[in-house]
Amino acid sequence: MVQQLIPPRRDDGSPDLTDEQLLELYAPQDRALVRFNFVASADGAATTGGTSGGLGTDADQRLFALQRRHADVILVGAGTIRAEGYAGKLLDAEAQAWRRDRGLPSHPAIAVVSGSLALDPESDFFTSAPVPVLVFTTGPADPARREAISRVAEVITAGADDVDPRQVLAGLGGRGHRMVHAEGGPTLFASFQRADAVDSLCLTVSPVLAGGEGQRIATGPTSGNQPVRLALLLEEAGALFTEYRRAPAHDSE
């Protein structure tokens, strides 16, 4: 049973939220939104056994899938593609019908950030992609890799030594993709923090202690502390589902 804690509910209905109620809670107030989604253990690990899958609960997977419905584009880093797969359709038939009913394309666009283009063009990710894939890379990326990836995706230069998140967003925006749903990984998240390009973080806190050497949800240098506000807090069986949003400027003064 997923129940809402923040903001307080105003009705006397069942505490168990329906899919439509959850979709309304996660609906972007403005289509121009960069939202990251992560799961972490209660002791701060973003992965266990090398992937995030072992940390998720059934409710986490439900909310994760619902959040994708709002996206213009699903954005991921190359490391996440290699670790998690991402082959085939990322939305089921019901979700695609929901989008069509609201005038959206059946499936969000898919974009990958890869500075080195260390991706396999023959992998299922590319060969079974439900929509054409966009790949953002750097100018100096290996020409042979660029040529190979260009056969299965649109390759876009978005920076020199590193991929520049602002150039990524400009490239997406120029293609009509303003609601960006980013699913990691930690290096991508840190780079967007460094560019001050994160509007929203949906973080699931899983009720487990992972221990070990699992990395954090952000890995790499950032631009320092960035104030956020807790906009949403849900709970189910001890798991917490949060959304932190960029704090208004006056909140940090």
XYZ file of C-alpha atoms in Angstrom:
253
model
C 0.000 0.000 0.000
C 1.623 3.241 -1.166
C 0.511 6.104 1.071
C 1.176 9.829 0.852
C 2.898 11.624 3.734
C 4.001 14.943 2.140
C 2.138 16.993 1.076
C -0.787 15.977 3.314
C -3.770 14.558 1.444
C -6.934 16.615 1.452
C -9.469 13.840 0.993
C -10.806 11.056 3.177
C -10.281 8.304 0.613
C -8.252 5.131 0.881
C -4.627 5.733 1.932
C -3.561 3.399 -0.907
C -2.851 5.630 -3.907
C -4.071 4.631 -7.359
C -1.905 4.845 -10.452
C -3.774 7.951 -11.610
C -3.231 9.666 -8.263
C 0.464 8.826 -8.401
C 0.738 10.086 -11.979
C -0.826 13.359 -10.878
C 1.658 13.692 -8.011
C 4.597 13.188 -10.372
C 3.224 15.320 -13.200
C 5.675 18.108 -14.103
C 4.331 21.562 -13.366
C 6.353 22.753 -16.338
C 7.294 20.579 -19.326
C 10.837 21.974 -19.075
C 12.078 19.748 -16.256
C 15.226 17.695 -15.688
C 14.390 14.905 -13.265
C 16.787 12.222 -12.039
C 15.613 8.942 -10.566
C 17.652 6.756 -8.210
C 17.269 4.090 -5.565
C 19.644 3.759 -2.592
C 19.846 1.581 0.481
C 19.182 3.017 3.933
C 22.960 3.171 4.450
C 23.538 5.071 1.206
C 24.574 2.457 -1.371
C 23.346 3.012 -4.926
C 24.142 -0.528 -6.040
C 24.425 -4.013 -4.667
C 26.169 -6.711 -6.633
C 27.050 -4.150 -9.270
C 23.511 -3.058 -10.175
C 20.656 -1.116 -8.600
C 18.108 -3.878 -9.223
C 18.661 -5.613 -5.895
C 17.642 -2.487 -3.977
C 14.250 -1.950 -5.562
C 10.904 -3.077 -4.181
C 7.694 -3.824 -6.082
C 6.408 -0.361 -5.211
C 9.666 1.190 -6.391
C 9.309 -0.552 -9.763
C 5.692 0.604 -9.991
C 6.577 4.251 -9.352
C 9.620 4.038 -11.614
C 7.437 2.847 -14.490
C 4.763 5.484 -13.851
C 7.308 8.320 -13.849
C 8.476 7.303 -17.322
C 5.030 8.065 -18.714
C 5.584 11.808 -18.318
C 8.925 11.852 -20.134
C 9.709 13.434 -23.473
C 13.036 11.603 -23.331
C 14.640 8.962 -21.126
C 18.288 9.898 -20.593
C 20.940 7.443 -19.364
C 24.700 7.230 -19.139
C 26.669 4.634 -21.071
C 27.729 2.883 -17.860
C 24.094 2.332 -16.930
C 23.394 0.866 -20.365
C 26.296 -1.553 -19.963
C 25.279 -2.539 -16.399
C 21.499 -2.635 -16.670
C 20.821 -3.535 -20.310
C 17.874 -1.339 -21.316
C 16.986 -3.518 -24.323
C 13.544 -3.284 -25.908
C 10.550 -1.166 -24.985
C 10.847 0.783 -21.742
C 7.078 1.314 -21.420
C 4.401 -1.362 -21.543
C 1.301 -1.275 -23.747
C -0.866 0.343 -21.044
C 1.643 3.143 -20.510
C 1.935 3.741 -24.240
C -1.850 3.957 -24.576
C -1.942 6.432 -21.665
C 0.536 8.642 -23.493
C -1.359 8.493 -26.792
C -4.567 9.486 -25.016
C -2.801 12.656 -23.859
C -1.356 13.593 -27.208
C 2.163 12.302 -26.489
C 4.186 9.929 -28.668
C 3.617 6.308 -27.663
C 7.193 5.946 -26.440
C 9.582 8.601 -25.120
C 12.761 9.288 -27.019
C 15.884 7.542 -25.698
C 19.196 9.359 -25.271
C 22.585 8.126 -24.081
C 25.583 10.112 -22.842
C 28.923 8.522 -23.718
C 32.092 10.565 -23.853
C 34.155 7.704 -25.289
C 31.432 5.923 -27.320
C 32.362 2.653 -25.596
C 29.083 1.086 -26.656
C 28.342 -2.052 -28.671
C 26.372 -1.112 -31.803
C 25.287 -4.751 -32.164
C 23.869 -4.978 -28.630
C 20.172 -5.535 -28.016
C 19.943 -1.988 -26.713
C 20.421 -0.664 -30.238
C 19.017 -3.509 -32.339
C 15.728 -3.726 -30.409
C 15.312 -0.031 -29.556
C 11.634 0.999 -29.872
C 12.576 4.486 -31.138
C 15.689 5.957 -32.800
C 18.430 6.463 -30.213
C 20.323 9.715 -29.644
C 23.930 9.437 -28.444
C 25.691 12.515 -27.031
C 29.470 12.392 -27.088
C 32.617 14.508 -27.270
C 34.432 15.932 -30.255
C 37.594 13.824 -29.720
C 35.664 10.524 -29.432
C 37.238 7.730 -31.459
C 36.274 8.209 -35.152
C 35.894 4.472 -35.778
C 33.517 4.120 -32.835
C 31.614 7.206 -33.994
C 31.176 5.696 -37.451
C 29.986 2.373 -36.014
C 27.494 3.944 -33.608
C 26.269 6.318 -36.334
C 24.905 3.306 -38.221
C 22.435 2.551 -35.417
C 21.886 5.943 -33.729
C 22.139 9.682 -34.215
C 25.498 10.758 -32.766
C 25.658 14.343 -31.501
C 28.763 16.203 -30.346
C 28.043 17.954 -27.044
C 31.393 19.021 -25.642
C 35.142 18.822 -26.043
C 36.953 16.955 -23.256
C 33.714 16.022 -21.467
C 30.081 15.906 -22.464
C 28.509 19.215 -21.425
C 25.057 18.736 -19.821
C 23.951 22.167 -21.027
C 24.754 21.181 -24.600
C 22.903 17.900 -24.090
C 19.820 19.773 -22.895
C 20.080 22.221 -25.785
C 20.260 19.307 -28.207
C 17.259 17.627 -26.625
C 15.282 20.861 -26.442
C 15.962 21.563 -30.098
C 14.299 18.246 -30.869
C 11.270 19.063 -28.730
C 12.353 17.020 -25.693
C 11.900 19.285 -22.665
C 10.715 16.861 -19.971
C 13.940 14.924 -19.328
C 13.652 11.775 -17.224
C 17.229 10.753 -16.339
C 17.951 7.327 -14.879
C 21.660 7.558 -14.071
C 24.223 6.631 -13.547
C 26.119 8.351 -10.765
C 28.714 9.967 -13.042
C 25.989 11.484 -15.226
C 24.151 12.764 -12.159
C 27.303 14.398 -10.775
C 27.993 16.088 -14.112
C 24.471 17.539 -14.210
C 24.860 18.740 -10.615
C 28.138 20.372 -11.578
C 26.362 22.176 -14.422
C 23.507 23.226 -12.072
C 21.128 21.430 -14.424
C 19.077 19.299 -11.999
C 15.515 20.407 -11.264
C 14.222 17.304 -9.498
C 15.540 14.168 -7.780
C 13.224 11.234 -7.190
C 15.061 9.077 -4.656
C 13.793 5.788 -3.271
C 15.272 4.851 0.103
C 15.134 1.068 0.291
C 14.700 -0.482 3.763
C 17.901 -2.534 3.582
C 21.502 -2.135 4.772
C 23.723 -2.969 1.799
C 27.143 -2.469 3.354
C 30.088 -3.293 1.107
C 31.563 -0.742 -1.268
C 28.509 0.246 -3.274
C 28.908 3.699 -4.816
C 26.771 6.737 -4.052
C 24.095 8.018 -6.418
C 26.490 10.823 -7.467
C 30.116 10.041 -8.254
C 32.602 12.757 -9.147
C 33.134 16.437 -8.400
C 30.112 18.713 -8.151
C 29.678 22.448 -7.613
C 29.097 22.184 -3.862
C 25.928 22.085 -1.797
C 22.800 22.867 -3.807
C 19.656 23.570 -1.755
C 16.599 21.460 -2.534
C 13.175 21.170 -0.931
C 11.220 18.030 -0.129
C 8.202 18.204 -2.442
C 6.862 14.664 -2.083
C 7.179 11.810 0.397
C 5.453 8.451 -0.009
C 5.860 5.250 1.995
C 5.233 1.563 1.432
C 6.388 -1.292 3.667
C 9.224 0.781 5.113
C 10.496 2.081 1.771
C 10.446 5.855 1.310
C 9.805 7.498 -2.042
C 10.936 11.105 -2.153
C 11.024 13.900 -4.643
C 13.394 16.770 -3.963
C 13.026 19.841 -6.140
C 15.320 22.760 -6.763
C 14.831 25.287 -3.968
C 13.671 28.782 -5.006
C 16.494 31.311 -4.925
C 15.136 33.122 -1.868
C 15.193 29.832 0.139
C 18.999 29.742 -0.035
C 19.665 33.379 0.799
